Short mmCIF file of C-alpha atoms and ligand atoms in Angstrom, two decimals:
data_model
loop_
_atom_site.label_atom_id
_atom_site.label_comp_id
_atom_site.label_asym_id
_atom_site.label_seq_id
_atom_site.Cartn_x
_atom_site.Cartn_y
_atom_site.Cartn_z
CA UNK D 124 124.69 166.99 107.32
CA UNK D 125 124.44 167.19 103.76
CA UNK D 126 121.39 164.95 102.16
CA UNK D 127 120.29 164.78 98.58
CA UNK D 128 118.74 168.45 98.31
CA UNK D 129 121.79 170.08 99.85
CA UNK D 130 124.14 167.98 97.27
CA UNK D 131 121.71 168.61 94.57
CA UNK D 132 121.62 172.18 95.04
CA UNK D 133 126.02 171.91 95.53
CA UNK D 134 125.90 170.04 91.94
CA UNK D 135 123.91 172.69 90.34
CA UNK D 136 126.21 175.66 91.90
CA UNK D 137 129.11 174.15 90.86
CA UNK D 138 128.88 172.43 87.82
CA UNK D 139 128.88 175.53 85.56
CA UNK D 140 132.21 176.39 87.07
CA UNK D 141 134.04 172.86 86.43
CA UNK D 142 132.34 171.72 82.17
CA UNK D 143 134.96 171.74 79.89
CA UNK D 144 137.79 172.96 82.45
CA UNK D 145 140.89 170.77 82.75
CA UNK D 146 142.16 169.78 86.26
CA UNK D 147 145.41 171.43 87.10
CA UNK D 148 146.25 170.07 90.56
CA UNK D 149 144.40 168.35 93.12
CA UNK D 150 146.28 169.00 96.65
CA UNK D 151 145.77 167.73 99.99
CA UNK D 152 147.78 165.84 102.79
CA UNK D 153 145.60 162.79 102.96
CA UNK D 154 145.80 160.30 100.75
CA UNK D 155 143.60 157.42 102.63
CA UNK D 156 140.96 159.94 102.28
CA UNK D 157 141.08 161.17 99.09
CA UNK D 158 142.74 158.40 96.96
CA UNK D 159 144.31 158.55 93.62
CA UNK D 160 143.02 162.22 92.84
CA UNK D 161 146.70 162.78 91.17
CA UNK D 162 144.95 160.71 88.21
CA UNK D 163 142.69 163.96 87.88
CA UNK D 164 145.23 166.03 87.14
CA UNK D 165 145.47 167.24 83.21
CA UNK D 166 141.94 165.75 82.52
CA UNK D 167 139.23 167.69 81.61
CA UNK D 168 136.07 167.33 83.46
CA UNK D 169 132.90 166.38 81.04
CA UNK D 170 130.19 166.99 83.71
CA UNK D 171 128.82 166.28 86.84
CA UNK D 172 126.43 164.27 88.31
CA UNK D 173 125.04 162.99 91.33
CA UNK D 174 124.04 159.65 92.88
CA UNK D 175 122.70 159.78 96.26
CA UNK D 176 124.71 162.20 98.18
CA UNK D 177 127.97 161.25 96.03
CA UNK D 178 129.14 163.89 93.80
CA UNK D 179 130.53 162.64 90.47
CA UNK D 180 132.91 164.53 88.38
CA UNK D 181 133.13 162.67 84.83
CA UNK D 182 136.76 162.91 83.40
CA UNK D 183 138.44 162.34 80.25
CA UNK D 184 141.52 163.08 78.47
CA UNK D 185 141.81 167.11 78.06
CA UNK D 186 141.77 166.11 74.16
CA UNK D 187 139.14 164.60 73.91
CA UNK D 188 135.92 165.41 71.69
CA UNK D 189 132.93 166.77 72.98
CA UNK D 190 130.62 164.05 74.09
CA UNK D 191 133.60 161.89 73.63
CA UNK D 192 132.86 158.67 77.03
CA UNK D 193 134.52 159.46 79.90
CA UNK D 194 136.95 157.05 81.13
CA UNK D 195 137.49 158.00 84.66
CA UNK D 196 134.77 159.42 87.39
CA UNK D 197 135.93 161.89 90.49
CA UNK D 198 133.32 160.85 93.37
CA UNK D 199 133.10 163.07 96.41
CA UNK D 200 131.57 162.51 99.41
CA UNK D 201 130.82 165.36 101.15
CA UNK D 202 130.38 163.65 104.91
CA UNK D 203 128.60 165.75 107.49
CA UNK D 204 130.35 168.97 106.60
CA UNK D 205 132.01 168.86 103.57
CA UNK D 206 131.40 171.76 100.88
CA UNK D 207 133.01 173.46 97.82
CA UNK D 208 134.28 177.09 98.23
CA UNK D 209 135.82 180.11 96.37
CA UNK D 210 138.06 181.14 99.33
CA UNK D 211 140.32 179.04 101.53
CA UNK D 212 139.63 178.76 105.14
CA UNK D 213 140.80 177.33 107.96
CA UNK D 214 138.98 174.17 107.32
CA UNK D 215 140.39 173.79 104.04
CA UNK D 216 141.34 170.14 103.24
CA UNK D 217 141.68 169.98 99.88
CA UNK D 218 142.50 172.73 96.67
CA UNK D 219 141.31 172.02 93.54
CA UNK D 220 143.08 174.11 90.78
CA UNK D 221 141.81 174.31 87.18
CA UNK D 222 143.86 175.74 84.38
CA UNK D 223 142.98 179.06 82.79
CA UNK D 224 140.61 178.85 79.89
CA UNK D 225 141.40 181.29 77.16
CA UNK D 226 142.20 184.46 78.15
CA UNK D 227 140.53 183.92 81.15
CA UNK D 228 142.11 183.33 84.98
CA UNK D 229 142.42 179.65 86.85
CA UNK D 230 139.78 179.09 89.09
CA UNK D 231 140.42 177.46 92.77
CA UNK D 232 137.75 175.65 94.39
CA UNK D 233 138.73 174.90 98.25
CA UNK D 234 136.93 171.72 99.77
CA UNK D 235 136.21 172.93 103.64
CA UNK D 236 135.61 169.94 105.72
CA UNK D 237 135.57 170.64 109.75
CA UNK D 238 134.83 167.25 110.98
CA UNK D 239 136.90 165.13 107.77
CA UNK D 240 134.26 163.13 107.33
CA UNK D 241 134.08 163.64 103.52
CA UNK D 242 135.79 161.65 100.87
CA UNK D 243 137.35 161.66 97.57
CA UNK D 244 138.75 158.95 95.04
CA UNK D 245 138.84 158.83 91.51
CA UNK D 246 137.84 155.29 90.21
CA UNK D 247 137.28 153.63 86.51
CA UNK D 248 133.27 154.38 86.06
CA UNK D 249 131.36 152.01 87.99
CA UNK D 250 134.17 150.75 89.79
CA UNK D 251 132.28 151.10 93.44
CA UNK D 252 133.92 148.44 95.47
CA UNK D 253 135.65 150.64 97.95
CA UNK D 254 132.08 152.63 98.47
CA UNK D 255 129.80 150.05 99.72
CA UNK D 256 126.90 152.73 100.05
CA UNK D 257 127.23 153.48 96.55
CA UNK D 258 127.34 150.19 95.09
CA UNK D 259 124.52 149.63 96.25
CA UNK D 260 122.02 152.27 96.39
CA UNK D 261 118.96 152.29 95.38
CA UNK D 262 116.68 154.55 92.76
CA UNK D 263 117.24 157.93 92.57
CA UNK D 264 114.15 159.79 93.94
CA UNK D 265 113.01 162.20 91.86
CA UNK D 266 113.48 159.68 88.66
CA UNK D 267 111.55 157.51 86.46
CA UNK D 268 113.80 154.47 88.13
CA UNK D 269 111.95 155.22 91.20
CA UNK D 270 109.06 152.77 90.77
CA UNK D 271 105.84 153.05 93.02
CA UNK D 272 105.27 149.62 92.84
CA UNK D 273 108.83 147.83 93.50
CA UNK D 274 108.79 150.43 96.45
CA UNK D 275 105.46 149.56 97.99
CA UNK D 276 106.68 145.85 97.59
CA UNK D 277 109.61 146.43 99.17
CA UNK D 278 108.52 147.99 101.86
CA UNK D 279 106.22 145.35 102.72
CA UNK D 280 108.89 143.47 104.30
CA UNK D 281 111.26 146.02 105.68
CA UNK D 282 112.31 146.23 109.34
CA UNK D 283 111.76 149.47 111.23
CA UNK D 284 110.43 151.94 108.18
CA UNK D 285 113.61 154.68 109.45
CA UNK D 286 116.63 152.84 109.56
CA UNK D 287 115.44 150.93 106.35
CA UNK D 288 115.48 154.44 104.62
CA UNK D 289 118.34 155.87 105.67
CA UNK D 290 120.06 152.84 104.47
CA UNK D 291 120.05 154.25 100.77
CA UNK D 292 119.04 150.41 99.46
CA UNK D 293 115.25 151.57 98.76
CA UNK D 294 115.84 154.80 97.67
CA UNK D 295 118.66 156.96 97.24
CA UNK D 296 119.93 159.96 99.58
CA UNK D 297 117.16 160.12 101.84
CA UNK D 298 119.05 161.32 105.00
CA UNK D 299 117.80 161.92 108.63
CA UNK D 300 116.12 165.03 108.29
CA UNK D 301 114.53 163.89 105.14
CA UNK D 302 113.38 160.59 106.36
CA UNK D 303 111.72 162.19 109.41
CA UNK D 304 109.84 164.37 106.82
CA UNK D 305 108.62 162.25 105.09
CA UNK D 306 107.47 159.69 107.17
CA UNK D 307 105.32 162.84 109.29
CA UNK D 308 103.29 163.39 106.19
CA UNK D 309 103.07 160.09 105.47
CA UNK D 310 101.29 159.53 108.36
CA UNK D 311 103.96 156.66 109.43
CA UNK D 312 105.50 155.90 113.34
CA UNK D 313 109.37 155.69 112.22
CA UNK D 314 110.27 152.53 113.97
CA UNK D 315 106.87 151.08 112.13
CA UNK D 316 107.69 147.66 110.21
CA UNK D 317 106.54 145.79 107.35
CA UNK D 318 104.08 148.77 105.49
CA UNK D 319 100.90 148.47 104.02
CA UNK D 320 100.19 148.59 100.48
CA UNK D 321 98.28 152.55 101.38
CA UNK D 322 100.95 153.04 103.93
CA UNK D 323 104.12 152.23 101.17
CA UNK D 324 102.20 154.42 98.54
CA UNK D 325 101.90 157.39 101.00
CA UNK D 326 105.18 157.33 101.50
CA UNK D 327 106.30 156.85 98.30
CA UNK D 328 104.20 159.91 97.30
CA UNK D 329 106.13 162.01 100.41
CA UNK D 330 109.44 160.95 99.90
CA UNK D 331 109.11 162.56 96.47
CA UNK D 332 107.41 165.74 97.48
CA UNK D 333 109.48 166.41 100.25
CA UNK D 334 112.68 165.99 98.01
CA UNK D 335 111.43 168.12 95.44
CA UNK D 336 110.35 171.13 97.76
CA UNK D 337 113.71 170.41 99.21
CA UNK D 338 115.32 170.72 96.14
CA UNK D 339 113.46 173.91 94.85
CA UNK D 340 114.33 175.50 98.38
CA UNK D 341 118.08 174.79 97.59
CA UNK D 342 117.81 172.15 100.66
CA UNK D 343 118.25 173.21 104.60
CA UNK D 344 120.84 175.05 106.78
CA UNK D 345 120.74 174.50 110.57
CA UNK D 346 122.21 176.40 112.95
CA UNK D 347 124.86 179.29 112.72
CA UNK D 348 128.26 177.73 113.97
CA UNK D 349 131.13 176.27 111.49
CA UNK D 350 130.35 173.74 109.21
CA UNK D 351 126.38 173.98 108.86
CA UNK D 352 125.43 173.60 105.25
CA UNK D 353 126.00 176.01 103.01
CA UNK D 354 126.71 176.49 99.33
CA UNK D 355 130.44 177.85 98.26
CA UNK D 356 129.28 181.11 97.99
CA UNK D 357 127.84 181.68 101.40
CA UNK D 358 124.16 181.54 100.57
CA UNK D 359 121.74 179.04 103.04
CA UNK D 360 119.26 176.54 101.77
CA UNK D 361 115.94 177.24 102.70
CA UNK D 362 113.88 174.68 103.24
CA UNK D 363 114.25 174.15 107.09
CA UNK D 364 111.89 176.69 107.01
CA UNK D 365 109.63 174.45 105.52
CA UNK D 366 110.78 171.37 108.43
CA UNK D 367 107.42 170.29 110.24
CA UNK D 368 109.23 167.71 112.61
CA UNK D 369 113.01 167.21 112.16
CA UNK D 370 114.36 169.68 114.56
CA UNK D 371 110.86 170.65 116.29
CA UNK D 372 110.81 168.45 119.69
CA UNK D 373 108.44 169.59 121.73
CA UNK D 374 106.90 172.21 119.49
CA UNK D 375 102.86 171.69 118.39
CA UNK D 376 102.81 169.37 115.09
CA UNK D 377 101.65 171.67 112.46
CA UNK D 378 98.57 168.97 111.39
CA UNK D 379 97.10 168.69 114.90
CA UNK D 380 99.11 170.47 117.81
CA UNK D 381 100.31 167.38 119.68
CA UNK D 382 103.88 167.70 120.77
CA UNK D 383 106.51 166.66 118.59
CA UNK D 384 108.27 163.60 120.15
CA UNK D 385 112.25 163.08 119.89
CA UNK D 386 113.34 159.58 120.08
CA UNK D 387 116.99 157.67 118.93
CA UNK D 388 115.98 154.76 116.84
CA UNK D 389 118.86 153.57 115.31
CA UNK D 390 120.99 155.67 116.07
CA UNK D 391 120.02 158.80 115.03
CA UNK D 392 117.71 161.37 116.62
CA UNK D 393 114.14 161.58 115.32
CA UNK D 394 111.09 163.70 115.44
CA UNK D 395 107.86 162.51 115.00
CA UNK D 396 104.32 163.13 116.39
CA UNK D 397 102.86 160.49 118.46
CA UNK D 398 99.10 161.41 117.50
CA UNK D 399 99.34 161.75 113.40
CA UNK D 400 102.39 158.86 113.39
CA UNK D 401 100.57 156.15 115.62
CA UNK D 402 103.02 153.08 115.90
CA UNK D 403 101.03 149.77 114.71
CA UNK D 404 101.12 145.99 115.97
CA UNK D 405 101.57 143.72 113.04
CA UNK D 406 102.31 140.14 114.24
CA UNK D 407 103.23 137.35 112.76
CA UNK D 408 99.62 136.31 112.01
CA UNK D 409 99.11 140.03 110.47
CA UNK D 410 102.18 139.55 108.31
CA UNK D 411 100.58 136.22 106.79
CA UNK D 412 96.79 137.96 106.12
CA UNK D 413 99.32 140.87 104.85
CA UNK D 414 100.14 137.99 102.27
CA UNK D 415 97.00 136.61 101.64
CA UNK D 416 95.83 139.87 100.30
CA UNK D 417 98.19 139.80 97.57
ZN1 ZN Z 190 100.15 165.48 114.54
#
């Protein structure tokens, strides 16, 4: 599944490719799931930027100045398997056509989806009722909004450390593989509530290391069958090379050679090691003396 490196890394690719070009068509034969893209068409896309794991195209009229306020965003979610390519395939589910530029050709960009879990819609900017996640999803990681402190204090009364993550309210587009990351060289159990002020620093440091080696690797493929992550033109991420948990049940953890666990909390599979991520009691009373400290 696509997290924040792998969309990152999509943005960069693809950006270069859609400045300054003007939509020509938008096709697809599913409306529900990618709504209103016809009010794409003949607008020129301004740039593109990312929130999370949303993709945002920002559109304005095809006459329009240079640095002229866009006036409509393109948001695309890519799902689990959703990714931009040069050639159709037979997971195609939607063509994106821009018009020639100069003397120069069109360009096509197919968006391959096996599983349909991705999504489209073009909205008025900051019009994010219909995307829940997005509405309301936290700091970006690898920004200055991302504040040490408001984290730590957050995380000081969060459930289960994992599912609070992967909610996207802390923190933006920290996903499964980069929760279970993060939370191994933090030193934190994943199911582990309510965070110490050293505990919700550590992580706060890890969530943005692992994000930017993630980044810099051009983010993680897994696996070799039909819609693992790639980029549009065929090239891997490589950062699961650089996975210490997520993926390694059962293999030695790389800090001290205990057996990675693999537990569902929440949900969603997750790796940890059950020497270096030791799962602590905090009661009631623990919570108060938590306070007192303050
Ligand atoms: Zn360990």
């Amino acid at each position: 599944m696509p997290e924040l490196p792998e969309v990152e890394t999509t943005r960069r690719k693809i950006e270069p490719l859609l400045r300054g070009r003007v939509i020509q068509g938008v096709e697809h034969d599913a409306p529900h799931k990618y709504r209103d893209t016809h009010l794409a068409v003949g607008r020129r896309v301004q740039g593109l930027s990312r929130r999370g794991k949303y993709l945002m195209l920002q559109l304005a009229a095809a006459d329009a100045a240079d640095g002229e306020a866009h006036d409509l965003e393109f948001i695309v979610h890519l799902g689990m398997t959703g990714g931009f390519r040069l050639e159709p395939g037979q997971h195609t589910r939607v063509t994106l056509t821009l018009e020639p530029e100069g003397t120069g050709d069109g360009q096509t960009l197919f968006f391959n989806d096996p599983r349909r879990f991705g999504k489209m819609a073009v909205v008025r900017p900051g019009e994010y009722a219909g995307m829940p996640t997005l509405a309301a999803m936290g700091p970006e990681p690898l920004s200055d909004d991302f504040n040490e402190g408001d984290f730590v204090r957050l995380a000081r009364e969060a459930g289960a450390v994992k599912p609070w993550l992967l909610s996207q309210k802390p923190v933006s587009g920290v996903g499964n593989i980069y929760a279970d990351e993060s939370l191994w060289q933090a030193k934190i159990h994943p199911a582990q509530t309510r965070l110490t002020e050293s505990e919700g620093k550590s992580l706060y440091t890890a969530i943005r290391d692992v994000m930017e080696n993630a980044v810099e690797a051009g983010g993680s493929s897994l696996g070799n069958g039909v819609g693992n992550y790639r980029q549009h033109d065929g090239v891997s991420g490589l950062f699961q090379h650089e996975h210490h948990v997520y993926g390694k049940g059962g293999q030695p953890c790389p800090r001290c050679g205990t057996d990675i666990a693999k537990i569902v909390l929440a949900q969603r599979g997750t790796h940890f090691c059950p020497k270096c991520q030791v799962l602590k009691e905090r009661s009631g009373e623990g919570k108060r003396s938590n306070r007192q400290t303050v």
